[in-house]
mmCIF file with all atom_site columns, C-alpha atoms in Angstrom:
data_model
loop_
_atom_site.group_PDB
_atom_site.id
_atom_site.type_symbol
_atom_site.label_atom_id
_atom_site.label_alt_id
_atom_site.label_comp_id
_atom_site.label_asym_id
_atom_site.label_entity_id
_atom_site.label_seq_id
_atom_site.pdbx_PDB_ins_code
_atom_site.Cartn_x
_atom_site.Cartn_y
_atom_site.Cartn_z
_atom_site.occupancy
_atom_site.B_iso_or_equiv
_atom_site.pdbx_formal_charge
_atom_site.auth_seq_id
_atom_site.auth_comp_id
_atom_site.auth_asym_id
_atom_site.auth_atom_id
_atom_site.pdbx_PDB_model_num
ATOM 1   C CA . MET M 1 1   ? 1.956   7.925  55.537 1.00 71.00 ? 1   MET M CA 1
ATOM 2   C CA . LYS M 1 2   ? 1.871   10.959 53.668 1.00 75.00 ? 2   LYS M CA 1
ATOM 3   C CA . VAL M 1 3   ? 0.964   8.954  50.092 1.00 79.00 ? 3   VAL M CA 1
ATOM 4   C CA . CYS M 1 4   ? -1.729  6.871  51.628 1.00 79.00 ? 4   CYS M CA 1
ATOM 5   C CA . ARG M 1 5   ? -4.808  6.853  49.543 1.00 81.00 ? 5   ARG M CA 1
ATOM 6   C CA . VAL M 1 6   ? -6.401  3.997  51.105 1.00 81.00 ? 6   VAL M CA 1
ATOM 7   C CA . CYS M 1 7   ? -9.708  6.243  51.856 1.00 79.00 ? 7   CYS M CA 1
ATOM 8   C CA . ARG M 1 8   ? -10.102 6.893  48.007 1.00 77.00 ? 8   ARG M CA 1
ATOM 9   C CA . ASP M 1 9   ? -8.834  3.571  46.625 1.00 79.00 ? 9   ASP M CA 1
ATOM 10  C CA . ALA M 1 10  ? -10.098 1.343  49.043 1.00 74.00 ? 10  ALA M CA 1
ATOM 11  C CA . PRO M 1 11  ? -12.715 3.059  51.670 1.00 72.00 ? 11  PRO M CA 1
ATOM 12  C CA . LEU M 1 12  ? -14.651 1.842  54.135 1.00 80.00 ? 12  LEU M CA 1
ATOM 13  C CA . GLY M 1 13  ? -17.845 2.713  52.920 1.00 79.00 ? 13  GLY M CA 1
ATOM 14  C CA . LYS M 1 14  ? -18.150 5.931  50.552 1.00 82.00 ? 14  LYS M CA 1
ATOM 15  C CA . PRO M 1 15  ? -14.953 7.131  49.229 1.00 81.00 ? 15  PRO M CA 1
ATOM 16  C CA . LEU M 1 16  ? -13.455 10.584 50.425 1.00 82.00 ? 16  LEU M CA 1
ATOM 17  C CA . PRO M 1 17  ? -15.192 13.450 48.682 1.00 79.00 ? 17  PRO M CA 1
ATOM 18  C CA . HIS M 1 18  ? -12.107 15.182 47.469 1.00 83.00 ? 18  HIS M CA 1
ATOM 19  C CA . GLU M 1 19  ? -8.368  14.141 46.826 1.00 87.00 ? 19  GLU M CA 1
ATOM 20  C CA . PRO M 1 20  ? -6.801  12.930 50.359 1.00 88.00 ? 20  PRO M CA 1
ATOM 21  C CA . ARG M 1 21  ? -4.018  14.844 51.869 1.00 91.00 ? 21  ARG M CA 1
ATOM 22  C CA . PRO M 1 22  ? -2.798  13.370 55.038 1.00 90.00 ? 22  PRO M CA 1
ATOM 23  C CA . ILE M 1 23  ? -1.986  15.894 57.784 1.00 91.00 ? 23  ILE M CA 1
ATOM 24  C CA . PHE M 1 24  ? 0.071   15.166 60.706 1.00 92.00 ? 24  PHE M CA 1
ATOM 25  C CA . VAL M 1 25  ? 3.207   15.657 62.619 1.00 93.00 ? 25  VAL M CA 1
ATOM 26  C CA . ALA M 1 26  ? 5.528   12.912 63.458 1.00 92.00 ? 26  ALA M CA 1
ATOM 27  C CA . SER M 1 27  ? 8.374   13.398 65.364 1.00 94.00 ? 27  SER M CA 1
ATOM 28  C CA . ALA M 1 28  ? 11.052  10.868 67.372 1.00 96.00 ? 28  ALA M CA 1
ATOM 29  C CA . GLU M 1 29  ? 11.694  13.898 69.765 1.00 96.00 ? 29  GLU M CA 1
ATOM 30  C CA . ALA M 1 30  ? 8.590   15.168 70.849 1.00 96.00 ? 30  ALA M CA 1
ATOM 31  C CA . LYS M 1 31  ? 7.291   14.443 74.596 1.00 96.00 ? 31  LYS M CA 1
ATOM 32  C CA . ILE M 1 32  ? 3.772   15.145 73.924 1.00 98.00 ? 32  ILE M CA 1
ATOM 33  C CA . LEU M 1 33  ? 1.400   13.526 71.351 1.00 97.00 ? 33  LEU M CA 1
ATOM 34  C CA . ILE M 1 34  ? -1.616  15.362 70.364 1.00 98.00 ? 34  ILE M CA 1
ATOM 35  C CA . ALA M 1 35  ? -4.423  12.459 69.444 1.00 96.00 ? 35  ALA M CA 1
ATOM 36  C CA . SER M 1 36  ? -6.858  14.544 67.742 1.00 94.00 ? 36  SER M CA 1
ATOM 37  C CA . GLN M 1 37  ? -9.938  13.650 65.637 1.00 91.00 ? 37  GLN M CA 1
ATOM 38  C CA . ALA M 1 38  ? -9.220  14.633 61.892 1.00 91.00 ? 38  ALA M CA 1
ATOM 39  C CA . PRO M 1 39  ? -7.994  17.911 60.184 1.00 90.00 ? 39  PRO M CA 1
ATOM 40  C CA . GLY M 1 40  ? -10.646 20.276 59.303 1.00 88.00 ? 40  GLY M CA 1
ATOM 41  C CA . ILE M 1 41  ? -10.965 22.118 55.906 1.00 88.00 ? 41  ILE M CA 1
ATOM 42  C CA . ARG M 1 42  ? -8.529  25.108 56.777 1.00 88.00 ? 42  ARG M CA 1
ATOM 43  C CA . ALA M 1 43  ? -6.011  22.571 57.763 1.00 89.00 ? 43  ALA M CA 1
ATOM 44  C CA . HIS M 1 44  ? -6.850  20.441 54.480 1.00 88.00 ? 44  HIS M CA 1
ATOM 45  C CA . LEU M 1 45  ? -6.023  23.590 52.604 1.00 86.00 ? 45  LEU M CA 1
ATOM 46  C CA . SER M 1 46  ? -3.101  24.845 54.228 1.00 91.00 ? 46  SER M CA 1
ATOM 47  C CA . GLY M 1 47  ? -1.623  21.555 54.971 1.00 88.00 ? 47  GLY M CA 1
ATOM 48  C CA . VAL M 1 48  ? -0.981  22.608 58.558 1.00 94.00 ? 48  VAL M CA 1
ATOM 49  C CA . PRO M 1 49  ? -2.943  21.141 61.453 1.00 95.00 ? 49  PRO M CA 1
ATOM 50  C CA . PHE M 1 50  ? -4.681  23.366 64.304 1.00 95.00 ? 50  PHE M CA 1
ATOM 51  C CA . MET M 1 51  ? -3.941  26.775 61.905 1.00 91.00 ? 51  MET M CA 1
ATOM 52  C CA . ASP M 1 52  ? -7.673  27.846 62.808 1.00 92.00 ? 52  ASP M CA 1
ATOM 53  C CA . PRO M 1 53  ? -9.488  28.929 65.700 1.00 92.00 ? 53  PRO M CA 1
ATOM 54  C CA . SER M 1 54  ? -9.329  25.336 67.268 1.00 94.00 ? 54  SER M CA 1
ATOM 55  C CA . GLY M 1 55  ? -5.715  25.792 67.320 1.00 95.00 ? 55  GLY M CA 1
ATOM 56  C CA . VAL M 1 56  ? -5.989  29.217 68.777 1.00 96.00 ? 56  VAL M CA 1
ATOM 57  C CA . ARG M 1 57  ? -7.957  27.821 71.700 1.00 97.00 ? 57  ARG M CA 1
ATOM 58  C CA . LEU M 1 58  ? -5.911  24.488 72.067 1.00 98.00 ? 58  LEU M CA 1
ATOM 59  C CA . ARG M 1 59  ? -2.695  26.698 72.240 1.00 98.00 ? 59  ARG M CA 1
ATOM 60  C CA . GLN M 1 60  ? -4.304  28.837 74.850 1.00 98.00 ? 60  GLN M CA 1
ATOM 61  C CA . TRP M 1 61  ? -5.361  26.004 76.685 1.00 98.00 ? 61  TRP M CA 1
ATOM 62  C CA . LEU M 1 62  ? -1.700  24.394 76.665 1.00 98.00 ? 62  LEU M CA 1
ATOM 63  C CA . GLY M 1 63  ? -0.351  27.898 77.436 1.00 97.00 ? 63  GLY M CA 1
ATOM 64  C CA . VAL M 1 64  ? 2.125   28.078 74.398 1.00 97.00 ? 64  VAL M CA 1
ATOM 65  C CA . ASP M 1 65  ? 2.506   30.145 71.758 1.00 97.00 ? 65  ASP M CA 1
ATOM 66  C CA . GLU M 1 66  ? 2.591   29.173 67.823 1.00 96.00 ? 66  GLU M CA 1
ATOM 67  C CA . ALA M 1 67  ? 6.520   28.879 67.430 1.00 96.00 ? 67  ALA M CA 1
ATOM 68  C CA . THR M 1 68  ? 6.378   26.405 70.514 1.00 96.00 ? 68  THR M CA 1
ATOM 69  C CA . PHE M 1 69  ? 3.523   24.362 69.268 1.00 97.00 ? 69  PHE M CA 1
ATOM 70  C CA . TYR M 1 70  ? 4.713   23.670 65.669 1.00 96.00 ? 70  TYR M CA 1
ATOM 71  C CA . ASP M 1 71  ? 8.234   22.719 67.073 1.00 96.00 ? 71  ASP M CA 1
ATOM 72  C CA . PRO M 1 72  ? 8.342   19.002 66.649 1.00 95.00 ? 72  PRO M CA 1
ATOM 73  C CA . ARG M 1 73  ? 10.666  18.433 69.577 1.00 95.00 ? 73  ARG M CA 1
ATOM 74  C CA . ASN M 1 74  ? 7.717   19.516 71.558 1.00 96.00 ? 74  ASN M CA 1
ATOM 75  C CA . PHE M 1 75  ? 4.534   18.162 69.902 1.00 97.00 ? 75  PHE M CA 1
ATOM 76  C CA . ALA M 1 76  ? 3.533   15.191 67.790 1.00 97.00 ? 76  ALA M CA 1
ATOM 77  C CA . ILE M 1 77  ? 0.062   15.736 66.204 1.00 97.00 ? 77  ILE M CA 1
ATOM 78  C CA . LEU M 1 78  ? -1.368  12.417 64.831 1.00 95.00 ? 78  LEU M CA 1
ATOM 79  C CA . PRO M 1 79  ? -5.261  12.477 64.261 1.00 94.00 ? 79  PRO M CA 1
ATOM 80  C CA . MET M 1 80  ? -7.423  9.545  64.017 1.00 93.00 ? 80  MET M CA 1
ATOM 81  C CA . GLY M 1 81  ? -8.041  10.426 60.662 1.00 92.00 ? 81  GLY M CA 1
ATOM 82  C CA . PHE M 1 82  ? -5.441  11.852 58.750 1.00 91.00 ? 82  PHE M CA 1
ATOM 83  C CA . CYS M 1 83  ? -7.323  13.659 55.770 1.00 90.00 ? 83  CYS M CA 1
ATOM 84  C CA . PHE M 1 84  ? -10.297 16.141 56.003 1.00 89.00 ? 84  PHE M CA 1
ATOM 85  C CA . PRO M 1 85  ? -13.257 13.797 56.041 1.00 88.00 ? 85  PRO M CA 1
ATOM 86  C CA . GLY M 1 86  ? -15.496 16.150 54.420 1.00 85.00 ? 86  GLY M CA 1
ATOM 87  C CA . HIS M 1 87  ? -18.930 18.215 55.750 1.00 83.00 ? 87  HIS M CA 1
ATOM 88  C CA . ASP M 1 88  ? -22.303 16.454 56.981 1.00 84.00 ? 88  ASP M CA 1
ATOM 89  C CA . ALA M 1 89  ? -25.488 18.150 55.927 1.00 86.00 ? 89  ALA M CA 1
ATOM 90  C CA . GLN M 1 90  ? -25.251 20.902 58.492 1.00 85.00 ? 90  GLN M CA 1
ATOM 91  C CA . LYS M 1 91  ? -21.777 21.816 57.197 1.00 82.00 ? 91  LYS M CA 1
ATOM 92  C CA . GLY M 1 92  ? -20.123 20.415 60.257 1.00 81.00 ? 92  GLY M CA 1
ATOM 93  C CA . ASP M 1 93  ? -16.825 18.057 59.899 1.00 82.00 ? 93  ASP M CA 1
ATOM 94  C CA . LEU M 1 94  ? -17.527 14.450 59.656 1.00 80.00 ? 94  LEU M CA 1
ATOM 95  C CA . PRO M 1 95  ? -16.227 11.778 61.538 1.00 84.00 ? 95  PRO M CA 1
ATOM 96  C CA . PRO M 1 96  ? -12.679 10.687 61.285 1.00 89.00 ? 96  PRO M CA 1
ATOM 97  C CA . ARG M 1 97  ? -12.713 7.920  58.678 1.00 86.00 ? 97  ARG M CA 1
ATOM 98  C CA . ARG M 1 98  ? -12.496 4.572  59.711 1.00 85.00 ? 98  ARG M CA 1
ATOM 99  C CA . GLU M 1 99  ? -9.521  3.431  57.739 1.00 86.00 ? 99  GLU M CA 1
ATOM 100 C CA . CYS M 1 100 ? -6.461  5.473  59.309 1.00 85.00 ? 100 CYS M CA 1
ATOM 101 C CA . ALA M 1 101 ? -6.508  4.302  62.928 1.00 87.00 ? 101 ALA M CA 1
ATOM 102 C CA . PRO M 1 102 ? -6.333  0.544  62.019 1.00 87.00 ? 102 PRO M CA 1
ATOM 103 C CA . ILE M 1 103 ? -3.538  0.958  59.495 1.00 88.00 ? 103 ILE M CA 1
ATOM 104 C CA . TRP M 1 104 ? -1.343  3.577  60.701 1.00 88.00 ? 104 TRP M CA 1
ATOM 105 C CA . ARG M 1 105 ? -1.747  4.114  64.464 1.00 88.00 ? 105 ARG M CA 1
ATOM 106 C CA . LYS M 1 106 ? 0.224   1.832  65.803 1.00 92.00 ? 106 LYS M CA 1
ATOM 107 C CA . PRO M 1 107 ? 3.235   2.086  63.249 1.00 92.00 ? 107 PRO M CA 1
ATOM 108 C CA . ALA M 1 108 ? 3.325   6.084  63.526 1.00 92.00 ? 108 ALA M CA 1
ATOM 109 C CA . LEU M 1 109 ? 3.117   5.648  67.692 1.00 92.00 ? 109 LEU M CA 1
ATOM 110 C CA . ASP M 1 110 ? 6.194   3.057  67.414 1.00 94.00 ? 110 ASP M CA 1
ATOM 111 C CA . LEU M 1 111 ? 8.181   5.858  65.583 1.00 93.00 ? 111 LEU M CA 1
ATOM 112 C CA . MET M 1 112 ? 7.589   8.339  68.595 1.00 96.00 ? 112 MET M CA 1
ATOM 113 C CA . PRO M 1 113 ? 9.254   6.626  71.602 1.00 95.00 ? 113 PRO M CA 1
ATOM 114 C CA . ALA M 1 114 ? 9.993   9.907  73.376 1.00 96.00 ? 114 ALA M CA 1
ATOM 115 C CA . ILE M 1 115 ? 6.064   10.372 74.396 1.00 96.00 ? 115 ILE M CA 1
ATOM 116 C CA . GLN M 1 116 ? 5.264   10.640 77.742 1.00 96.00 ? 116 GLN M CA 1
ATOM 117 C CA . LEU M 1 117 ? 2.220   12.434 77.651 1.00 97.00 ? 117 LEU M CA 1
ATOM 118 C CA . ILE M 1 118 ? -1.022  11.977 75.184 1.00 96.00 ? 118 ILE M CA 1
ATOM 119 C CA . LEU M 1 119 ? -3.401  14.632 74.782 1.00 97.00 ? 119 LEU M CA 1
ATOM 120 C CA . VAL M 1 120 ? -6.566  12.638 73.731 1.00 96.00 ? 120 VAL M CA 1
ATOM 121 C CA . ILE M 1 121 ? -8.641  15.451 72.238 1.00 95.00 ? 121 ILE M CA 1
ATOM 122 C CA . GLY M 1 122 ? -12.391 14.619 71.094 1.00 90.00 ? 122 GLY M CA 1
ATOM 123 C CA . ILE M 1 123 ? -14.727 11.778 71.631 1.00 89.00 ? 123 ILE M CA 1
ATOM 124 C CA . HIS M 1 124 ? -13.221 9.702  68.923 1.00 89.00 ? 124 HIS M CA 1
ATOM 125 C CA . ALA M 1 125 ? -9.958  10.140 70.147 1.00 91.00 ? 125 ALA M CA 1
ATOM 126 C CA . HIS M 1 126 ? -11.386 9.221  73.644 1.00 92.00 ? 126 HIS M CA 1
ATOM 127 C CA . GLN M 1 127 ? -12.989 5.767  72.404 1.00 90.00 ? 127 GLN M CA 1
ATOM 128 C CA . TYR M 1 128 ? -9.615  4.700  70.340 1.00 89.00 ? 128 TYR M CA 1
ATOM 129 C CA . HIS M 1 129 ? -7.330  5.512  73.377 1.00 88.00 ? 129 HIS M CA 1
ATOM 130 C CA . LEU M 1 130 ? -9.586  5.036  76.267 1.00 89.00 ? 130 LEU M CA 1
ATOM 131 C CA . GLY M 1 131 ? -12.360 2.787  75.197 1.00 86.00 ? 131 GLY M CA 1
ATOM 132 C CA . ARG M 1 132 ? -16.163 3.207  74.784 1.00 73.00 ? 132 ARG M CA 1
ATOM 133 C CA . GLY M 1 133 ? -18.659 3.376  77.396 1.00 72.00 ? 133 GLY M CA 1
ATOM 134 C CA . THR M 1 134 ? -18.660 6.961  78.870 1.00 80.00 ? 134 THR M CA 1
ATOM 135 C CA . SER M 1 135 ? -19.602 10.454 77.312 1.00 89.00 ? 135 SER M CA 1
ATOM 136 C CA . MET M 1 136 ? -16.977 12.817 76.516 1.00 90.00 ? 136 MET M CA 1
ATOM 137 C CA . THR M 1 137 ? -17.993 14.638 79.472 1.00 94.00 ? 137 THR M CA 1
ATOM 138 C CA . GLU M 1 138 ? -17.587 11.796 81.972 1.00 93.00 ? 138 GLU M CA 1
ATOM 139 C CA . MET M 1 139 ? -14.291 10.893 80.229 1.00 93.00 ? 139 MET M CA 1
ATOM 140 C CA . VAL M 1 140 ? -12.830 14.607 80.645 1.00 95.00 ? 140 VAL M CA 1
ATOM 141 C CA . ARG M 1 141 ? -14.332 14.867 84.060 1.00 95.00 ? 141 ARG M CA 1
ATOM 142 C CA . ASN M 1 142 ? -12.559 11.676 85.122 1.00 94.00 ? 142 ASN M CA 1
ATOM 143 C CA . TRP M 1 143 ? -9.090  13.083 84.073 1.00 95.00 ? 143 TRP M CA 1
ATOM 144 C CA . ARG M 1 144 ? -6.955  13.034 87.261 1.00 95.00 ? 144 ARG M CA 1
ATOM 145 C CA . ALA M 1 145 ? -7.934  9.209  87.289 1.00 93.00 ? 145 ALA M CA 1
ATOM 146 C CA . ILE M 1 146 ? -7.057  8.365  83.746 1.00 93.00 ? 146 ILE M CA 1
ATOM 147 C CA . LEU M 1 147 ? -3.726  10.883 84.049 1.00 91.00 ? 147 LEU M CA 1
ATOM 148 C CA . HIS M 1 148 ? -2.347  8.632  86.983 1.00 88.00 ? 148 HIS M CA 1
ATOM 149 C CA . ALA M 1 149 ? -3.667  5.194  85.802 1.00 86.00 ? 149 ALA M CA 1
ATOM 150 C CA . SER M 1 150 ? -1.222  4.987  82.841 1.00 69.00 ? 150 SER M CA 1
ATOM 151 C CA . SER M 1 151 ? 2.060   2.642  82.700 1.00 77.00 ? 151 SER M CA 1
ATOM 152 C CA . GLY M 1 152 ? 3.160   3.812  79.853 1.00 84.00 ? 152 GLY M CA 1
ATOM 153 C CA . PRO M 1 153 ? 2.782   7.556  78.285 1.00 93.00 ? 153 PRO M CA 1
ATOM 154 C CA . ARG M 1 154 ? 0.274   9.155  80.467 1.00 94.00 ? 154 ARG M CA 1
ATOM 155 C CA . VAL M 1 155 ? -3.220  10.159 78.895 1.00 95.00 ? 155 VAL M CA 1
ATOM 156 C CA . LEU M 1 156 ? -5.041  13.231 79.381 1.00 96.00 ? 156 LEU M CA 1
ATOM 157 C CA . PRO M 1 157 ? -8.596  13.280 77.993 1.00 96.00 ? 157 PRO M CA 1
ATOM 158 C CA . LEU M 1 158 ? -9.569  16.939 76.602 1.00 97.00 ? 158 LEU M CA 1
ATOM 159 C CA . PRO M 1 159 ? -13.140 18.103 74.414 1.00 96.00 ? 159 PRO M CA 1
ATOM 160 C CA . HIS M 1 160 ? -12.319 19.220 70.943 1.00 93.00 ? 160 HIS M CA 1
ATOM 161 C CA . PRO M 1 161 ? -11.151 23.008 71.060 1.00 95.00 ? 161 PRO M CA 1
ATOM 162 C CA . SER M 1 162 ? -13.766 23.825 68.283 1.00 90.00 ? 162 SER M CA 1
ATOM 163 C CA . TRP M 1 163 ? -16.022 26.574 68.703 1.00 87.00 ? 163 TRP M CA 1
ATOM 164 C CA . ARG M 1 164 ? -18.888 24.127 68.911 1.00 85.00 ? 164 ARG M CA 1
ATOM 165 C CA . ASN M 1 165 ? -17.903 23.191 72.283 1.00 89.00 ? 165 ASN M CA 1
ATOM 166 C CA . SER M 1 166 ? -18.266 26.690 73.721 1.00 92.00 ? 166 SER M CA 1
ATOM 167 C CA . SER M 1 167 ? -21.430 25.769 75.302 1.00 95.00 ? 167 SER M CA 1
ATOM 168 C CA . TRP M 1 168 ? -19.876 22.688 76.873 1.00 96.00 ? 168 TRP M CA 1
ATOM 169 C CA . LEU M 1 169 ? -16.934 24.929 78.408 1.00 95.00 ? 169 LEU M CA 1
ATOM 170 C CA . LYS M 1 170 ? -19.522 27.372 80.020 1.00 96.00 ? 170 LYS M CA 1
ATOM 171 C CA . LYS M 1 171 ? -21.658 24.366 81.565 1.00 97.00 ? 171 LYS M CA 1
ATOM 172 C CA . ASN M 1 172 ? -18.354 22.658 82.695 1.00 97.00 ? 172 ASN M CA 1
ATOM 173 C CA . PRO M 1 173 ? -16.224 25.740 84.584 1.00 97.00 ? 173 PRO M CA 1
ATOM 174 C CA . TRP M 1 174 ? -14.068 22.848 86.209 1.00 97.00 ? 174 TRP M CA 1
ATOM 175 C CA . PHE M 1 175 ? -12.504 22.149 83.050 1.00 97.00 ? 175 PHE M CA 1
ATOM 176 C CA . GLU M 1 176 ? -10.707 25.702 82.857 1.00 96.00 ? 176 GLU M CA 1
ATOM 177 C CA . ILE M 1 177 ? -10.547 26.127 86.808 1.00 97.00 ? 177 ILE M CA 1
ATOM 178 C CA . GLU M 1 178 ? -9.360  22.527 87.718 1.00 97.00 ? 178 GLU M CA 1
ATOM 179 C CA . LEU M 1 179 ? -7.775  20.534 84.302 1.00 97.00 ? 179 LEU M CA 1
ATOM 180 C CA . LEU M 1 180 ? -6.039  23.784 82.529 1.00 98.00 ? 180 LEU M CA 1
ATOM 181 C CA . PRO M 1 181 ? -3.634  24.763 85.115 1.00 98.00 ? 181 PRO M CA 1
ATOM 182 C CA . GLU M 1 182 ? -2.667  21.140 85.492 1.00 96.00 ? 182 GLU M CA 1
ATOM 183 C CA . LEU M 1 183 ? -2.327  20.435 81.734 1.00 97.00 ? 183 LEU M CA 1
ATOM 184 C CA . GLN M 1 184 ? -0.096  23.966 81.441 1.00 97.00 ? 184 GLN M CA 1
ATOM 185 C CA . ALA M 1 185 ? 2.016   22.659 84.479 1.00 96.00 ? 185 ALA M CA 1
ATOM 186 C CA . GLU M 1 186 ? 2.149   19.490 82.411 1.00 95.00 ? 186 GLU M CA 1
ATOM 187 C CA . VAL M 1 187 ? 3.274   20.914 79.272 1.00 97.00 ? 187 VAL M CA 1
ATOM 188 C CA . GLU M 1 188 ? 5.719   23.424 80.786 1.00 96.00 ? 188 GLU M CA 1
ATOM 189 C CA . ASN M 1 189 ? 7.561   20.609 82.247 1.00 95.00 ? 189 ASN M CA 1
ATOM 190 C CA . LEU M 1 190 ? 7.638   18.484 79.087 1.00 95.00 ? 190 LEU M CA 1
ATOM 191 C CA . ILE M 1 191 ? 8.412   21.048 76.241 1.00 91.00 ? 191 ILE M CA 1
ATOM 192 C CA . ALA M 1 192 ? 12.093  22.393 75.175 1.00 65.00 ? 192 ALA M CA 1
ATOM 193 C CA . TYR M 1 193 ? 11.989  26.154 75.385 1.00 58.00 ? 193 TYR M CA 1
#
């Protein structure tokens, strides 16, 4: 997976605007999978996922420090697109590349048998793991039903922790009041200290 160049060599649409740099953390021991969207520019430059303000917010949501977060016994990180997709005209990140998930998602998940909880972050990950049809807000609002409906690893939808979602967080205070305590309890129950 680290040597994948399909978005450069056989793209579905425009080729990736820079050299591919797949960024993910696969772990056979991890109990929690972070199913995110795609690495941002900081991750692309550093090679480390969530080493940016979004990662700071995500670790706060999870109730863990950096060392715990980057311990592969605790968390695997598998974005929908492994490489930074580039920027749009407004300098926002483009959606994840369409090539990655169909090729790599199932084989990567098959290598992670210990996963008990999948944190599905952002609308693109929601659509892949939970299906299309509802908005990100409705998907996250239905977190209790989704969390308790899974027969395999449990799934919990989250918004993206980007600063771009700060207004969403202000409009939806139930997220921090109701969902985050449950998320932190789930994480504390699963991770190795």
